[in-house]
Every structure is written in C-alpha cells, then in structure tokens.
Amino acid sequence: MNSNVTKLILVIGGAFLFNYLFSNEQMGVNSTIYSLLVVVGIRVLHRQALKGATTRWLLAAHLFSLAMVVLHNTGLSKMAYSVTLALFAAFALHVHRSAWFAAGSFLTNALCMPASFAENFAPFRVRPFRIKSFSRLFRFALFPLMLLIVFFELYSAANDAFRQLRNALGRQLQLFYISFFEVFSIRHFQFLLLGWFITGALLLKSNVAWFIKKEGLCTDELKRRKVLWGDRAHTPFYQLMSTVMGRFAQGMMALKNENVAGIITLILLNAMLLVVNLLDINHLWFNFEYTSEEPAYRMVHEGTELLIASIVLAMALLLFFFRGNLNFYRGNKWLRYGAFAWIAQNIVLVISVAIRDYYYIARHGLAHKRIGVLLFLLMVVIGLVTVYIKILRKKTRYYLFRVNGFACIIVLVLASGVHWDELIARYNIQRKEMVLPDIPFLLQMSDKVLPLLEAHRDVLKTYQADYQEQLNKKKAAFIKRQQQLSWLSWNYADASTAAYYSQHENPVKQ
Amino acid sequence: MRYLSVSFKLWVGTTIINAIIVACWAFINNGEPASAVGFVVLFGGIFISFPLLAPATWLLKAAQALPYSATAKIVWVACMLLLQNWLFLELLSRGLLGSPIMDGFASAVSLSLVITVRLMRTSLYKLFAVDKNGLYENT
C-alpha cells in the first residue's frame, strides 16, 4: 500500500479511535489501545524508527508509565505517560540526542500538523462533486438568499396561511437539527479534531527541521575556539565584562584577568556559604530542637528558597566562568578548585534542606509538597554532579542540559511508580497517635484512598461530625462517576475501591 | 498589505456568511424575525470580531514562512483560524460555550469560516504559491 494512503488511514482512523476511547471516559485501559496504535503506526510508517537506543529506552519508559496509568491512575503517571509518548514519537521521527530539542521537534510537529496532513494527502483528494460549480452557485446565491429571507419575513407577517406553512416547515426542520446536533455537536467535533491533531502530531513528520539543524551544530565536547577581536567586542558577555572590569577585560591579558576575577569571586562565595553550612551543620544536623518561635514550615520554606536561589546562582556563575576558553587556560587550576568546592558546599546545603524536610515530615506528617522537595533535591544533586563533570571533562552546556533533561524524565517516570496519595494517607493515619492527621487534606486525595479512610472512620470521628458527611459525599460521587464510565476507563486503583464498596455495602458497576 | 487585504476578505466573508447561517437558524426556530437577527449578528460580529484581523494577518504571514506547498498552507491557515475563533468565543462567552446557543453559534462560525476559505482559495493560493522571487511554486 502507498505510504501516503497508510498515513491517511492511520491518522484518520487514529482520530476516530481517540474519540471513541477517550470521549466521556477517563484514562485507563483505553490508553493501552491508543499507545498500541501509535507504536504500530510509527513502526509501519517509519521502518528505521525503533532502531535507535534512545527510542527503545523511551519506549520502555512509556510502557512503564502506561502500566502505572492502568495500575495507579495518578496525575503524575498520566503526565509521565503523555511526556514519554510525545518524546518517543519525536525521537522515532527525528534525529535527536537531547530531550529538549526532541520536545521542540514534537511541538513543531503539533503546530504544523494540519499542513503535514494536507501535504501528504493532496494528491489523493477525492472530489465527489464539482467544487468550481458549487462555489459559483454559492456566490450567485448569496445576495438573492439575503433578499429571500427579508421578503419571507414580510410575507409571513402579512399572510396567515403562509405563516402556518412556515411554522409547520420550521418545526420539522427544528426536529431534524435537534437530532443532528445531538450526534454531531460542536464539542464532539472539537474532540474528534483534538484526536486528529494529537494522532497526526505523533505520526506525521513536519517539514520544519529547525530543531534538528540546531542540534546538529551542538556537541558534548567543548572545543577551543579562536575568537577574533572584532567579533568578541560585539558579544553581550564581553560588553558586561568590559563594563565591570574596564581595561582588564581587554587585550592579550583578558583571559588571565577573567581567571583572577573568577578565583576572587569563588573564594568570597565559598567563604560565605561555608559560614551558612557550618551554622546549619551545628544547628540542624547535630543540635536540633523545636522552638515555638520558629515554626517548622517557615524553616523548610526558607531553606528551600535559599537553596533554589543558591543553586541557580551557582549554576549560572559556573556556566559564566566556564563558558569558553577559560576551560583551556593553563592557569585555571584554582578556579576549578573553587568551582568544585562551591559544588560540594551546595551538596551540603542540599543535605541541610533534606534534614529540614525530614524534621517537618516527622512533626506534621507527609504531604505532596514535602515529597516534592525531596524529588527536587534529587534533581539538584544530579544537576550539581553534571556541572562537576562539565568542568572536569570540558563538556558543553548542551551536554549539561541534555543529561539533566534525561535525568528529569527518569525521575518523572520512576516517581510515577508510586501511588503517593495512598502512601501519604497510610503513613499519616499510621502515625495518628503521634501526629494529628489533616482530615480535609486526606479527603481531597484520589479515590484510591477511600477504602483506607473507610477503614479508619475513627480518625474522622475524633474531629467534627461533618468530616464523616464529606467522606459519604466523596463515596457517593465516586460511585456515581464509576456508573457513568465504561470498561475503557478501567484501572486497578478505581477497580479496587469499587470492589471494596461492592464487598462492604453498595455494589458498583465496573 | 497583501496579507492584510486577504485577511480582511476572510474576516468580512466569514462575518457575512455567519450572519446568513444564524438568520436561517432563527427562521427555522420560528418566533424570532430572521432578518433582524441576521443584521444584528452581522453588525455585532463586525464590531466584536474586529480585533481578530491582526492575529489573522499574522497567521497568514506565518503560513507563508512554512516550508509546505500552497494547498498545505491553506489547510494550516484554516485550522489555525478555526482554533483562533474558538478561543475567541471561549473568552467572550466566559465558559458559556457548553450551552446549546453558544455551541450552535460556534458551529455557525466554524462552518462560515470553512465556506469562506473554500470560496477564497484562489486568493489564498495566489498569496502562498508565490515565492520570494515572485514565481509560482509549480513554474
């Protein structure tokens, strides 16, 4: 079969399948069918696509996320599912090494999708009637049609019999349109179009190769470049340095002067951060005690904000000094040592914030943001290690962003493997004797937590009576929602909750 | 200027055809005087949708920059204009787009846009088929 015809069948068929699978449904087992279509579609349309190692790894990550959607059905697993599917398609269709550039190519695919679709299928356009004559007819009919409406109004106002005929005709047409729009509503059409858009973006390759060309110019290894004086004088970095350092940023000694400025900067910053870290080690690591003057939440939030500011500054600063030829300067030994010390100190700062978070969890229980801080800290450590490698092995910024991009994906996919709501609720309820659980917070969680709350109604009873009522309402909403969904939305998390209620009281249709 | 004139034609065409469709709809629904409804929609549409001329012109310019054939560019423009109109209606109706009247109106606008693009395909083709040197793509 011609590849254009295959594309046509896959994209249009995919749009209808998307509409059938996801219209008035939630993500569940239907995601498996859609993923299968996309993977098979890519394999059929682009035979070489699945041969790349990155593509295969992304496919594995996608299958893991898909399993988590069916198993846990959390927001995070759905996000991981969407991200890995988009990146898998981008890596399969285009030549990329970095997730950021691949994401750019996927967005280009999505943006240009209608044009890619029309480009592929223009030679196969079917013309059931003569468009030219239709257009001509429409143009000629436009003005008479407007006049017809005006005179129709006049006659029906003046003549009773004509008005009755018009009313009878109107009623029939009204009935036709009501039944027509029940089937072909604009919402339905928009959803179908969304399916067409997403399927096309995943399967069709756009003609815009901007991101591929840009990435083609990037390498992992930093190369020494001779920049002509005239070219250097026009760069923003040079102008900034020239403003700050004056004549020291110019001439033959510019690189040496920049090295000296870098060493002084890093010595001062390291000294300041050392004081902060020593205070933290003394106060937090070994001699920590809760005081009523310093609430735990303020301590964690301030610590995290400090870390974010410090890390951003650290990265930007190191990237500034190690942006070019200073990497190859023979006398940069102390600058490198200063950078390594700065990275090590930031890792100590990360540990301090992790300890703050631990104390906060121990005092107030688990919550999403508290877990989010831990995941963020993990990403920060990976970021700092890659900056260390960048300086040590003379790597480019492209390398830094590439590795950190993949680290982000790995963390996202692995984090989707845990049902955080269930973990948080179980942990907080288990420690109810030590820490009073935040009941409104527990009631906001996903439906998977419902059996746990039902089994621990005593926790709700110790509070105001309306919490029990809220749980009942949440249960009723869950049962009602489940009855509206078909097998397409099946997932283990909802099925286990439904099974719990079926065994204990109200049967729930699945 | 060429882009502005084409987007102006698209805008006027869509507004007029939309007014006709809504007038026909009012006629089917009995009760409302169709011609009055048509005129209200026509002049109201011109007044309200006037700001859409600028993004429509920008979309035509963006389409010209795409490395696709003229036909593909026309399809792309039609889809983007459709999206733009839906977003505009969503903003204007502030979430009322789910209601039957607004849904009907959105359908009418979408249909009129598709008809206008279809009617104006020659102008659009002339706009997109010419390259930087003033030559048609197939010559």
XYZ file of C-alpha atoms in Angstrom:
649
model
C 0.000 0.000 0.000
C 1.213 3.513 -0.776
C 2.699 5.162 2.329
C 0.506 8.245 1.905
C -2.631 6.101 1.946
C -1.322 4.282 5.050
C -0.742 7.652 6.724
C -4.251 8.752 5.787
C -5.773 5.583 7.229
C -3.683 5.726 10.408
C -4.257 9.413 11.147
C -7.989 9.477 10.415
C -8.517 6.061 11.988
C -6.474 7.218 14.993
C -8.652 10.326 15.347
C -11.837 8.245 15.420
C -10.247 5.729 17.778
C -9.127 8.579 20.083
C -12.674 9.930 20.035
C -14.129 6.503 20.838
C -11.591 5.708 23.548
C -11.448 8.991 25.457
C -14.749 10.787 24.815
C -16.629 10.894 28.155
C -14.060 8.497 29.629
C -11.013 8.846 31.845
C -7.546 7.479 31.148
C -7.266 3.797 31.975
C -7.064 0.661 29.889
C -8.032 2.777 26.836
C -4.551 4.357 26.973
C -3.090 0.922 26.186
C -5.069 0.672 22.953
C -4.099 4.189 21.895
C -0.406 3.585 22.678
C -0.537 0.386 20.650
C -1.913 2.316 17.679
C 0.828 4.945 17.941
C 3.677 2.437 18.323
C 2.399 0.242 15.471
C 1.731 3.355 13.361
C 5.275 4.650 13.860
C 6.704 1.194 13.133
C 4.685 0.908 9.911
C 5.320 4.452 8.659
C 8.966 4.790 9.664
C 10.675 1.407 9.474
C 14.026 2.574 10.866
C 12.380 4.451 13.727
C 12.654 1.872 16.507
C 16.301 1.032 15.866
C 17.798 3.852 17.936
C 18.825 3.028 21.519
C 17.250 6.212 22.950
C 13.989 5.461 21.162
C 13.896 1.976 22.659
C 14.643 3.280 26.145
C 11.881 5.851 25.764
C 9.522 3.139 24.580
C 10.386 1.133 27.709
C 9.786 4.252 29.862
C 6.481 4.791 28.094
C 5.376 1.197 28.679
C 6.277 1.578 32.359
C 4.236 4.815 32.596
C 1.376 3.107 30.761
C 1.420 0.260 33.284
C 1.324 2.863 36.075
C -1.666 4.616 34.456
C -3.543 1.320 34.482
C -2.304 0.413 37.955
C -2.293 3.697 39.931
C -4.097 6.162 37.626
C -2.471 9.154 39.321
C -1.965 12.587 37.781
C 1.783 12.009 37.811
C 1.500 8.697 35.920
C -0.736 10.377 33.311
C 1.814 13.158 32.944
C 4.672 10.640 32.591
C 2.567 8.734 30.023
C 1.990 11.851 27.894
C 5.588 13.101 28.126
C 7.150 9.728 27.264
C 4.736 9.134 24.373
C 5.490 12.558 22.879
C 9.255 12.107 23.316
C 9.176 8.556 21.971
C 7.425 9.804 18.825
C 9.827 12.743 18.496
C 12.908 10.507 18.817
C 11.421 7.960 16.420
C 10.571 10.513 13.725
C 13.561 12.846 14.012
C 17.295 12.555 14.567
C 17.869 13.886 18.075
C 20.107 13.276 21.079
C 18.615 15.752 23.543
C 15.133 15.565 25.049
C 14.800 19.372 24.876
C 15.390 19.530 21.127
C 13.151 16.473 20.653
C 10.411 18.234 22.635
C 10.877 21.246 20.346
C 10.504 18.996 17.292
C 7.356 17.442 18.751
C 5.854 20.900 19.326
C 6.751 21.818 15.737
C 5.093 18.574 14.598
C 1.962 19.510 16.527
C 1.929 23.101 15.281
C 2.447 22.130 11.635
C 0.230 19.043 11.788
C -2.614 20.344 9.537
C -0.060 21.335 6.884
C 1.777 17.988 7.144
C -1.547 16.199 6.778
C -2.571 18.212 3.709
C 0.908 17.884 2.186
C 0.772 14.094 2.422
C -2.719 13.687 1.097
C -3.048 16.423 -1.519
C -2.542 14.001 -4.471
C -5.288 11.707 -3.148
C -8.002 14.266 -2.722
C -11.375 12.880 -3.722
C -13.790 15.222 -5.445
C -17.324 13.850 -5.205
C -18.797 16.917 -6.899
C -17.505 19.804 -8.961
C -16.235 22.336 -6.459
C -15.981 25.112 -9.049
C -19.645 24.988 -9.962
C -20.592 24.784 -6.277
C -18.561 27.902 -5.482
C -20.031 29.749 -8.414
C -23.522 28.749 -7.366
C -22.837 29.924 -3.822
C -21.533 33.289 -4.980
C -24.581 33.838 -7.189
C -26.962 32.692 -4.468
C -25.539 34.866 -1.679
C -27.358 38.125 -2.441
C -30.695 36.505 -3.530
C -30.610 34.437 -0.327
C -30.402 37.578 1.815
C -33.317 39.136 -0.087
C -35.270 35.898 0.206
C -35.019 35.987 3.991
C -36.215 39.622 4.172
C -39.221 39.014 1.877
C -40.018 35.736 3.558
C -40.399 37.637 6.816
C -42.632 40.236 5.181
C -44.951 37.674 3.568
C -45.233 35.522 6.669
C -46.136 38.617 8.710
C -48.798 39.622 6.189
C -50.332 36.228 5.310
C -51.729 33.833 7.976
C -51.792 30.723 5.757
C -48.191 31.339 4.670
C -47.185 31.796 8.328
C -48.783 28.450 9.260
C -46.971 26.724 6.424
C -43.724 28.311 7.571
C -44.336 27.200 11.167
C -45.033 23.604 10.128
C -41.904 23.574 7.968
C -39.919 25.192 10.789
C -40.997 22.563 13.319
C -39.852 19.731 11.063
C -36.509 21.399 10.404
C -36.119 22.124 14.108
C -36.618 18.432 14.933
C -34.089 17.484 12.282
C -31.488 19.930 13.610
C -32.002 18.878 17.228
C -31.359 15.237 16.373
C -28.479 16.242 14.061
C -26.685 18.297 16.740
C -27.206 15.568 19.319
C -24.960 13.365 17.208
C -22.681 15.998 15.677
C -22.308 18.579 18.430
C -19.500 21.113 18.235
C -17.989 19.589 21.397
C -17.947 16.206 19.754
C -16.410 17.701 16.639
C -13.790 19.561 18.666
C -12.848 16.364 20.499
C -12.580 14.488 17.211
C -10.388 17.282 15.874
C -8.230 17.063 19.013
C -7.772 13.350 18.358
C -6.829 14.086 14.747
C -4.374 16.728 15.930
C -2.695 14.518 18.551
C -2.520 11.426 16.327
C -1.147 13.472 13.439
C 1.439 15.148 15.673
C 2.611 11.716 16.864
C 2.695 10.019 13.462
C 3.468 12.672 10.857
C 6.853 14.278 10.464
C 6.793 18.016 9.862
C 8.865 19.680 7.139
C 10.253 22.196 9.623
C 13.691 20.947 10.663
C 14.794 23.943 12.740
C 15.473 21.968 15.924
C 17.267 19.170 14.043
C 19.577 21.693 12.371
C 20.211 23.495 15.666
C 21.070 20.259 17.457
C 23.297 19.198 14.585
C 25.568 22.121 15.490
C 25.850 21.043 19.147
C 28.458 18.679 20.557
C 29.199 17.285 24.017
C 32.905 18.115 23.895
C 33.948 21.713 24.292
C 36.344 22.884 21.614
C 38.821 25.668 21.839
C 37.831 28.473 19.515
C 39.815 31.426 18.418
C 37.500 34.412 18.541
C 38.603 37.450 16.581
C 38.849 40.691 18.477
C 36.220 42.353 16.285
C 33.731 39.532 16.873
C 34.379 39.339 20.610
C 33.811 43.060 21.128
C 30.191 42.676 19.970
C 29.180 39.836 22.325
C 26.991 40.694 25.348
C 29.351 38.768 27.667
C 32.276 40.858 26.594
C 30.313 44.078 26.984
C 29.261 43.039 30.501
C 32.798 42.147 31.466
C 34.081 45.326 29.891
C 31.612 47.404 31.925
C 32.596 45.690 35.194
C 36.342 45.246 34.672
C 37.121 48.127 32.341
C 40.510 47.787 30.586
C 41.240 44.496 32.387
C 38.705 42.769 30.153
C 40.504 43.925 27.021
C 43.700 42.998 25.252
C 46.016 39.999 25.495
C 45.606 39.556 29.253
C 41.803 39.461 29.222
C 41.593 35.694 29.819
C 44.089 35.810 32.681
C 42.250 38.738 34.284
C 38.941 36.914 33.962
C 40.538 33.905 35.668
C 41.704 36.095 38.572
C 38.240 37.697 38.872
C 36.695 34.209 38.913
C 39.043 32.974 41.646
C 38.293 36.004 43.852
C 34.539 35.580 43.301
C 34.573 31.886 44.150
C 36.765 32.384 47.248
C 34.358 35.005 48.611
C 31.246 32.980 47.790
C 32.719 29.780 49.191
C 33.654 31.557 52.408
C 30.142 32.926 52.817
C 28.463 29.597 52.047
C 30.866 27.849 54.412
C 29.573 30.008 57.271
C 25.971 29.191 56.306
C 26.764 25.475 56.092
C 28.656 25.378 59.395
C 25.734 27.060 61.131
C 23.339 24.566 59.535
C 25.508 21.570 60.485
C 25.755 22.758 64.069
C 22.149 23.821 64.405
C 20.305 21.282 62.228
C 22.440 18.184 61.849
C 23.503 17.634 65.472
C 21.764 20.010 67.886
C 18.286 20.469 66.513
C 15.415 21.238 68.885
C 11.972 22.575 68.086
C 11.311 26.031 69.364
C 7.936 27.687 69.457
C 9.421 30.894 67.976
C 10.432 29.157 64.744
C 7.592 27.214 63.123
C 8.791 24.181 61.148
C 7.034 25.238 57.928
C 8.888 28.567 57.865
C 12.171 26.803 58.421
C 11.606 24.432 55.477
C 10.221 27.047 53.108
C 13.029 29.496 53.799
C 15.610 26.730 53.460
C 14.185 25.637 50.117
C 14.025 29.175 48.784
C 17.622 29.719 49.825
C 18.632 26.512 48.102
C 16.832 27.405 44.871
C 18.458 30.840 44.807
C 21.840 29.380 45.665
C 21.681 26.632 43.059
C 20.501 28.931 40.275
C 23.268 31.362 41.146
C 25.827 28.559 41.385
C 24.890 27.098 38.008
C 24.743 30.491 36.286
C 28.037 31.564 37.815
C 29.894 28.403 36.897
C 28.418 28.395 33.404
C 29.535 32.008 33.019
C 33.151 31.385 34.023
C 33.433 28.049 32.221
C 31.582 29.144 29.082
C 34.546 29.169 26.698
C 38.297 29.356 26.518
C 38.815 29.680 30.283
C 38.298 25.891 30.317
C 41.565 25.551 28.353
C 43.582 28.178 30.190
C 46.590 26.548 31.816
C 46.461 28.603 34.985
C 42.821 27.811 35.785
C 43.701 25.233 38.488
C 42.480 27.387 41.409
C 39.398 28.466 39.539
C 38.476 24.806 39.050
C 39.176 24.001 42.689
C 36.990 26.934 43.713
C 34.205 25.650 41.473
C 34.478 22.127 42.896
C 34.378 23.475 46.450
C 31.337 25.570 45.536
C 29.588 22.468 44.138
C 30.492 20.413 47.244
C 29.150 23.148 49.503
C 25.913 23.240 47.567
C 25.562 19.494 48.088
C 25.986 20.087 51.834
C 23.245 22.712 51.542
C 21.049 20.108 49.835
C 21.594 17.721 52.755
C 20.658 20.508 55.197
C 17.398 21.146 53.363
C 16.681 17.386 53.266
C 17.163 17.276 57.057
C 14.806 20.280 57.440
C 12.248 18.431 55.328
C 12.696 15.291 57.423
C 12.051 17.228 60.644
C 8.990 18.824 59.089
C 7.608 15.437 57.997
C 8.310 13.952 61.423
C 6.364 16.782 63.063
C 3.459 17.320 60.631
C 3.281 14.111 58.561
C 3.707 13.547 54.823
C 2.317 15.825 52.111
C 2.784 16.229 48.368
C 4.964 19.308 48.573
C 7.190 17.735 51.223
C 7.799 14.777 48.909
C 8.191 17.236 46.026
C 11.021 18.930 47.924
C 12.836 15.578 48.205
C 12.464 14.916 44.473
C 13.644 18.446 43.744
C 16.696 17.850 45.948
C 17.465 14.695 43.990
C 17.343 16.697 40.767
C 19.576 19.359 42.309
C 22.201 16.755 43.249
C 22.127 15.348 39.701
C 22.447 18.906 38.359
C 25.456 19.634 40.575
C 27.171 16.367 39.660
C 26.740 17.128 35.947
C 28.163 20.619 36.442
C 31.154 18.971 38.135
C 31.582 16.612 35.143
C 31.190 19.530 32.741
C 34.072 21.397 34.343
C 36.250 18.320 34.917
C 35.913 16.891 31.416
C 35.433 20.138 29.498
C 31.885 19.495 28.377
C 29.477 21.944 26.733
C 26.277 23.497 28.088
C 24.454 21.323 25.565
C 25.801 18.251 27.406
C 24.635 19.692 30.720
C 21.086 20.318 29.509
C 20.955 17.010 27.626
C 21.941 14.882 30.624
C 19.717 16.823 33.012
C 16.801 16.529 30.589
C 17.056 12.748 30.630
C 17.514 12.805 34.420
C 14.228 14.761 34.663
C 12.472 12.089 32.564
C 13.898 9.220 34.647
C 12.838 10.907 37.905
C 9.369 11.626 36.491
C 8.884 8.035 35.286
C 10.177 6.463 38.489
C 8.109 8.848 40.627
C 5.016 7.762 38.707
C 5.627 4.216 40.009
C 4.380 5.143 43.477
C 0.813 5.964 44.453
C 1.777 8.994 46.543
C -1.748 9.678 47.808
C -2.035 6.190 49.256
C 1.479 6.360 50.729
C 0.805 9.744 52.346
C -2.590 8.711 53.736
C -1.300 5.372 55.069
C 1.739 6.983 56.695
C -0.256 9.813 58.292
C -3.002 7.504 59.587
C -0.496 5.013 60.969
C 1.097 7.816 62.965
C -2.202 9.280 64.163
C -1.213 8.810 67.808
C 1.890 10.984 67.353
C 0.694 13.487 64.729
C -2.946 14.500 64.266
C -3.819 13.844 60.609
C -5.042 16.752 58.493
C -8.502 15.331 57.614
C -9.572 17.947 54.989
C -6.265 17.262 53.222
C -6.868 13.480 53.284
C -10.387 13.989 51.919
C -9.009 15.886 48.910
C -6.940 12.903 47.802
C -7.749 10.488 44.972
C -10.395 7.753 45.255
C -7.803 5.043 45.925
C -7.584 6.405 49.494
C -11.319 5.895 50.135
C -11.083 2.301 51.473
C -8.304 3.395 53.828
C -10.421 6.254 55.169
C -13.451 3.959 55.448
C -11.377 1.504 57.471
C -10.268 4.328 59.776
C -13.509 6.202 60.292
C -12.476 6.583 63.917
C -9.937 9.173 62.773
C -12.794 11.221 61.308
C -14.966 10.761 64.384
C -12.469 12.407 66.642
C -12.998 15.556 64.657
C -16.171 17.402 63.801
C -19.088 15.302 62.540
C -19.162 16.941 59.057
C -15.963 15.123 58.028
C -17.918 11.862 58.045
C -20.511 13.523 55.873
C -17.782 14.697 53.470
C -16.471 11.134 53.191
C -20.002 9.922 52.424
C -20.340 12.582 49.711
C -16.974 11.634 48.239
C -18.029 7.986 48.214
C -21.352 8.821 46.519
C -19.551 10.919 43.893
C -17.135 8.046 43.231
C -19.957 5.508 42.830
C -21.881 7.848 40.507
C -18.776 8.530 38.399
C -17.992 4.827 38.110
C -21.505 4.089 36.892
C -21.069 6.636 34.081
C -17.818 5.092 32.845
C -17.380 2.031 30.654
C -14.709 -0.690 30.571
C -12.488 1.713 28.611
C -11.745 3.679 31.794
C -10.880 0.576 33.809
C -7.876 0.909 36.094
C -6.740 -1.093 39.095
C -6.940 1.823 41.566
C -10.622 2.537 40.871
C -11.452 -1.152 40.497
C -10.015 -1.950 43.935
C -12.017 0.900 45.523
C -15.159 -0.258 43.697
C -14.508 -3.845 44.805
C -14.164 -2.640 48.387
C -17.566 -0.951 48.253
C -19.109 -3.948 46.462
C -17.931 -6.239 49.253
C -18.893 -3.925 52.068
C -22.090 -2.171 51.001
C -23.114 -0.545 47.684
C -22.386 -2.544 44.564
C -20.529 -0.524 41.947
C -20.800 -1.306 38.257
C -17.422 -1.571 36.518
C -0.534 44.929 2.637
C -1.368 41.805 0.612
C -1.743 39.808 3.809
C -3.978 42.445 5.367
C -6.251 42.574 2.325
C -6.610 38.763 2.243
C -7.281 38.563 5.977
C -9.794 41.426 5.605
C -11.612 39.460 2.887
C -11.596 36.343 5.069
C -12.962 38.288 8.016
C -15.732 40.041 6.040
C -16.697 36.811 4.258
C -16.890 34.831 7.484
C -18.967 37.529 9.195
C -21.484 37.793 6.326
C -21.873 34.033 5.882
C -22.177 33.606 9.646
C -24.971 36.206 9.701
C -26.803 34.327 6.930
C -26.451 30.985 8.722
C -27.687 32.456 12.018
C -30.603 34.155 10.204
C -31.563 30.809 8.634
C -31.326 29.219 12.081
C -33.566 31.921 13.545
C -36.029 31.331 10.715
C -36.092 27.599 11.484
C -36.635 28.314 15.166
C -39.777 30.394 14.393
C -40.508 33.257 16.735
C -37.512 35.484 16.025
C -37.586 37.725 12.945
C -34.786 36.170 10.902
C -33.720 39.290 9.000
C -33.398 41.316 12.215
C -31.350 38.569 13.840
C -29.191 38.390 10.728
C -28.481 42.129 10.774
C -27.738 42.126 14.498
C -25.282 39.247 14.045
C -23.712 40.945 11.022
C -23.070 44.331 12.634
C -22.425 42.894 16.086
C -19.990 40.411 14.557
C -18.156 43.167 12.652
C -17.876 45.267 15.808
C -16.844 42.462 18.168
C -14.562 40.411 15.927
C -12.670 43.423 14.510
C -9.602 42.773 16.750
C -9.214 39.327 15.173
C -7.943 40.946 11.960
C -4.474 41.433 13.456
C -3.848 37.804 14.526
C -5.415 36.563 11.270
C -2.941 38.673 9.274
C -0.098 37.357 11.424
C -1.263 33.775 10.805
C -1.189 34.368 7.041
C 2.373 35.672 7.330
C 3.358 32.704 9.481
C 1.835 30.290 6.952
C 3.895 31.881 4.187
C 7.074 31.086 6.148
C 6.224 27.376 6.448
C 8.131 25.018 4.114
C 4.968 23.484 2.631
C 3.002 23.651 -0.599
C 0.340 26.334 -1.079
C -2.500 23.828 -0.555
C -0.978 22.660 2.740
C -0.587 26.267 3.864
C -4.260 26.958 3.118
C -5.308 23.959 5.231
C -2.982 25.098 8.021
C -4.403 28.633 7.965
C -7.971 27.304 8.019
C -7.226 25.123 11.059
C -5.452 27.903 12.925
C -8.267 30.382 12.183
C -10.758 27.820 13.429
C -8.755 27.445 16.637
C -8.461 31.218 16.966
C -12.230 31.656 16.584
C -12.977 29.002 19.188
C -10.567 30.564 21.650
C -12.082 33.990 20.980
C -15.609 32.658 21.524
C -14.490 30.846 24.677
C -13.002 34.070 26.031
C -16.006 36.107 25.001
C -18.613 33.735 26.394
C -16.578 33.044 29.563
C -17.316 29.365 29.803
C -20.789 29.540 28.229
C -19.535 27.614 25.202
C -21.092 24.427 26.573
C -24.587 25.934 26.348
C -26.716 24.951 23.309
C -26.988 28.520 21.959
C -23.254 29.211 22.144
C -22.460 25.779 20.737
C -24.797 26.485 17.834
C -23.149 29.864 17.307
C -19.670 28.292 17.396
C -20.813 25.737 14.815
C -22.127 28.543 12.601
C -18.862 30.491 12.863
C -16.827 27.353 12.090
C -18.986 26.464 9.103
C -18.870 30.015 7.742
C -15.075 30.087 8.087
C -14.694 26.822 6.197
C -17.020 28.097 3.430
C -15.114 31.403 3.221
C -11.732 29.673 2.960
C -13.192 27.409 0.294
C -14.551 30.418 -1.639
C -11.303 32.342 -1.265
C -8.980 29.516 -2.210
C -7.825 31.332 -5.370
C -6.757 34.441 -3.447
C -5.088 32.290 -0.812
C -3.363 30.172 -3.434
C -2.042 33.282 -5.180
C -0.782 34.582 -1.847
C 1.014 31.391 -0.863
C 2.145 29.997 -4.199
C 4.417 32.949 -4.945
C 7.960 32.593 -3.625
C 10.420 35.331 -2.671
C 11.302 35.919 -6.330
C 7.693 36.377 -7.350
C 7.464 32.979 -9.095
C 4.623 30.493 -8.672
C 5.632 27.269 -6.927
C 4.930 24.988 -9.901
C 6.701 27.117 -12.512
